[in-house]
Coordinates of C-alpha atoms and ligand atoms in Angstrom, one line a residue:
X1 CA 114.7 194.1 101.0
X2 CA 118.2 194.2 99.6
X3 CA 117.5 195.4 96.1
X4 CA 117.8 199.1 97.0
X5 CA 119.1 198.8 100.5
X6 CA 122.7 197.6 101.2
X7 CA 123.2 195.4 104.2
X8 CA 125.0 198.0 106.3
X9 CA 122.1 200.4 105.8
X10 CA 119.6 197.7 106.6
X11 CA 121.5 196.8 109.9
X12 CA 121.3 200.5 110.9
X13 CA 117.6 200.8 110.0
X14 CA 116.8 197.6 112.0
X15 CA 118.6 198.9 115.1
X16 CA 116.7 202.2 114.8
X17 CA 113.4 200.3 114.5
X18 CA 114.2 198.3 117.7
X19 CA 114.9 201.5 119.5
X20 CA 111.7 203.1 118.2
X21 CA 109.8 200.0 119.4
X22 CA 110.9 200.8 122.9
X23 CA 110.7 204.6 122.7
X24 CA 107.2 204.4 121.3
X25 CA 106.2 202.4 124.4
X26 CA 105.2 199.2 122.6
X27 CA 108.1 197.2 124.2
X28 CA 110.1 197.2 127.3
X29 CA 113.8 196.3 128.1
X30 CA 115.2 193.4 126.1
X31 CA 111.8 191.8 125.3
X32 CA 110.8 191.6 121.7
X33 CA 112.8 190.9 118.5
X34 CA 113.0 191.8 114.9
X35 CA 114.0 190.1 111.6
X36 CA 114.3 191.2 108.0
X37 CA 114.7 189.0 104.9
X38 CA 118.0 189.4 103.0
X39 CA 119.2 187.7 99.8
X40 CA 119.3 184.1 100.9
X41 CA 118.5 184.3 104.6
X42 CA 117.6 186.9 107.1
X43 CA 119.0 189.3 109.7
X44 CA 117.7 188.9 113.3
X45 CA 118.3 190.6 116.6
X46 CA 120.7 188.8 119.0
X47 CA 119.2 187.3 122.2
X48 CA 118.9 189.4 125.4
X49 CA 120.9 192.4 124.2
X50 CA 119.7 195.9 125.3
X51 CA 118.7 197.9 122.2
X52 CA 120.4 201.1 123.5
X53 CA 123.9 199.4 123.6
X54 CA 123.4 197.2 120.6
X55 CA 125.3 198.1 117.4
X56 CA 124.3 197.4 113.8
X57 CA 127.1 194.7 113.7
X58 CA 125.5 192.8 116.6
X59 CA 122.5 191.8 114.4
X60 CA 122.8 188.1 113.5
X61 CA 122.9 186.7 110.0
X62 CA 120.9 183.5 109.7
X63 CA 120.1 180.9 107.0
X64 CA 116.8 179.2 106.7
X65 CA 118.5 175.9 107.9
X66 CA 119.0 177.6 111.3
X67 CA 122.8 178.2 111.0
X68 CA 124.1 181.6 111.9
X69 CA 127.1 183.8 112.1
X70 CA 127.9 186.1 115.1
X71 CA 126.1 186.4 118.4
X72 CA 123.5 183.9 119.6
X73 CA 120.3 184.8 117.7
X74 CA 117.0 185.7 119.3
X75 CA 115.4 182.8 121.2
X76 CA 112.5 183.2 118.8
X77 CA 114.6 182.6 115.7
X78 CA 112.3 179.7 114.8
X79 CA 109.2 181.7 114.4
X80 CA 111.2 184.4 112.5
X81 CA 112.6 181.8 110.2
X82 CA 109.3 179.9 109.7
X83 CA 107.2 183.1 109.1
X84 CA 109.8 184.5 106.6
X85 CA 110.0 181.1 104.9
X86 CA 106.2 180.6 104.6
X87 CA 105.0 184.1 104.1
X88 CA 106.7 185.3 100.9
X89 CA 104.2 188.3 100.9
X90 CA 106.2 190.0 103.7
X91 CA 109.9 190.7 104.5
X92 CA 109.8 191.9 108.1
X93 CA 108.7 190.2 111.4
X94 CA 108.4 192.3 114.5
X95 CA 107.6 190.8 117.9
X96 CA 107.0 192.9 121.0
X97 CA 105.3 192.6 124.5
X98 CA 103.1 195.7 124.1
X99 CA 101.0 196.1 127.3
X100 CA 97.4 196.1 126.0
X101 CA 97.9 193.4 123.3
X102 CA 99.5 191.3 125.9
X103 CA 96.7 192.0 128.3
X104 CA 94.2 190.5 125.8
X105 CA 96.7 187.7 125.0
X106 CA 96.8 186.8 128.8
X107 CA 93.0 186.1 128.5
X108 CA 93.5 184.4 125.1
X109 CA 91.1 186.8 123.5
X110 CA 90.9 187.3 119.7
X111 CA 90.3 190.9 118.7
X112 CA 87.0 190.9 116.8
X113 CA 85.9 193.7 114.3
X114 CA 84.6 195.9 117.1
X115 CA 86.3 198.7 115.2
X116 CA 86.9 199.0 111.5
X117 CA 90.7 199.2 112.0
X118 CA 90.8 195.5 112.9
X119 CA 91.0 195.2 109.1
X120 CA 94.6 196.5 109.0
X121 CA 95.7 193.0 109.9
X122 CA 94.0 191.7 106.7
X123 CA 90.9 190.0 108.1
X124 CA 87.9 190.3 110.3
X125 CA 89.8 189.3 113.5
X126 CA 93.3 189.4 115.0
X127 CA 93.7 185.9 116.3
X128 CA 95.4 184.8 119.5
X129 CA 97.8 181.9 119.1
X130 CA 97.7 179.1 121.6
X131 CA 100.2 179.4 124.4
X132 CA 103.5 177.5 124.0
X133 CA 106.9 177.9 125.7
X134 CA 109.0 180.8 124.3
X135 CA 111.7 179.9 121.9
X136 CA 110.1 176.5 120.9
X137 CA 108.9 175.0 117.6
X138 CA 105.5 174.7 119.2
X139 CA 105.3 178.5 119.6
X140 CA 106.4 178.9 116.0
X141 CA 103.7 176.5 114.7
X142 CA 101.0 178.2 116.8
X143 CA 102.1 181.7 115.5
X144 CA 102.1 180.6 111.9
X145 CA 98.6 179.2 112.3
X146 CA 97.3 182.3 113.9
X147 CA 98.9 184.4 111.2
X148 CA 97.2 182.5 108.4
X149 CA 95.8 185.2 106.0
X150 CA 96.8 187.9 108.5
X151 CA 99.5 190.4 109.1
X152 CA 99.3 190.3 112.9
X153 CA 98.4 188.0 115.7
X154 CA 98.5 187.9 119.5
X155 CA 100.5 185.2 121.3
X156 CA 98.8 183.6 124.2
X157 CA 100.2 184.8 127.6
X158 CA 103.1 186.3 125.7
X159 CA 102.8 189.3 123.3
X160 CA 102.1 190.1 119.7
X161 CA 103.7 189.7 116.2
X162 CA 103.3 192.2 113.4
X163 CA 104.5 191.6 109.8
X164 CA 105.3 194.1 107.0
X165 CA 106.9 194.7 103.7
X166 CA 109.1 197.3 105.3
X167 CA 110.4 198.1 108.7
X168 CA 108.2 201.2 108.8
X169 CA 105.1 199.2 107.9
X170 CA 105.7 196.5 110.5
X171 CA 106.3 199.1 113.3
X172 CA 103.2 201.0 112.2
X173 CA 101.2 197.9 112.3
X174 CA 102.5 196.9 115.8
X175 CA 101.5 200.3 117.1
X176 CA 98.0 199.9 115.5
X177 CA 97.6 196.5 117.0
X178 CA 98.5 197.9 120.4
X179 CA 96.1 200.9 119.9
X180 CA 93.3 198.6 118.9
X181 CA 94.0 196.4 121.9
X182 CA 93.8 199.4 124.2
X183 CA 90.5 200.5 122.6
X184 CA 89.1 197.0 122.9
X185 CA 90.1 196.6 126.6
X186 CA 88.5 200.0 127.2
X187 CA 85.3 199.1 125.2
X188 CA 85.0 195.9 127.2
X189 CA 84.6 197.9 130.4
X190 CA 81.1 199.0 129.1
X191 CA 80.3 195.4 128.2
X192 CA 80.8 193.4 125.0
X193 CA 80.9 195.9 122.1
X194 CA 78.8 195.3 118.9
X195 CA 80.8 193.7 116.1
X196 CA 80.8 195.1 112.5
X197 CA 79.3 192.5 110.1
X198 CA 81.5 190.6 107.7
X199 CA 80.1 192.3 104.6
X200 CA 81.1 195.7 106.1
X201 CA 84.5 194.4 107.0
X202 CA 84.9 193.1 103.4
X203 CA 84.3 196.7 102.2
X204 CA 86.7 198.1 104.8
X205 CA 89.5 195.6 103.8
X206 CA 88.9 196.2 100.0
X207 CA 89.0 200.0 100.7
X208 CA 92.3 199.6 102.6
X209 CA 93.8 197.6 99.8
X210 CA 92.6 200.0 97.1
X211 CA 94.0 203.0 99.1
X212 CA 97.3 201.3 100.2
X213 CA 96.1 202.3 103.6
X214 CA 98.9 202.7 106.1
X215 CA 101.7 202.8 103.5
X216 CA 102.1 206.5 103.5
X217 CA 100.8 209.3 101.2
X218 CA 103.1 208.4 98.3
X219 CA 102.0 204.8 98.0
X220 CA 100.3 203.9 94.7
X221 CA 96.5 204.2 94.9
X222 CA 96.8 205.8 98.4
X223 CA 93.8 208.0 97.6
X224 CA 91.4 206.9 94.9
X225 CA 89.2 209.9 95.0
X226 CA 91.3 213.1 95.2
X227 CA 93.6 214.0 92.4
X228 CA 96.8 216.1 92.7
X229 CA 96.2 219.6 91.5
X230 CA 97.6 220.2 88.0
X231 CA 100.9 222.2 88.1
X232 CA 100.2 225.8 87.2
X233 CA 102.1 226.9 84.1
X234 CA 105.4 228.7 84.9
Ligands
13P301 P1 115.2 187.4 122.9 O1 116.0 188.4 123.6 O2 115.9 186.0 122.9 O3 114.9 187.8 121.5 O4 113.9 187.1 123.6 C1 112.9 188.2 123.8 C2 111.5 187.7 123.7 O5 110.7 188.5 123.7 C3 111.2 186.3 123.7 O6 109.9 186.0 123.3

């Protein structure tokens, strides 16, 4: 993420994303944390620091060996490090305690394809990782397993993790996961909803990939049917 963005700008954008995480309602207080890959390591939020008083300089520089400069890093630096190390397809890891996703996670429920948007996380389900104590290697291992082939997962009796290529993308996905969770909790009040079959979800996921769904109107291939109107001659 540093080719076009200098570190000072990246720090400002990370802080803005943390504040949006709380102002959008998907996180509360000092819960949650955020990391972004840099040249040879990553930047991560400091532990237990309120986002409204945090400054861009408070974000912590970490190496993949766990060494850091500055404040004490997020208690969840292990899963940030391990996800960024293992998932070279993404550059951003966002963790939050959004209410409905956490409600499902408290019951260790996987989100099935009850709605086509489950496909935004890259598969037919959004898995729930087994419970492990916060800040431990066991939680990192469980998260990495639940994220296999996915861009998001729930964390048992804890919260959710969403990944992205950009800060915007990770925040967008976290909000989608929360919205889906809310819909699923609501749908469950009428009984177990029917699940879309795997072949339909394959079409949905292929369509999302083809249209760069969720990456904004300017993304390449974002609409494979409509064509921009030819410019009228001056
Ligand atoms: P940190 O403030 O240490 O990042 O902890 C918040 C959290 O959500 C732990 O899972």
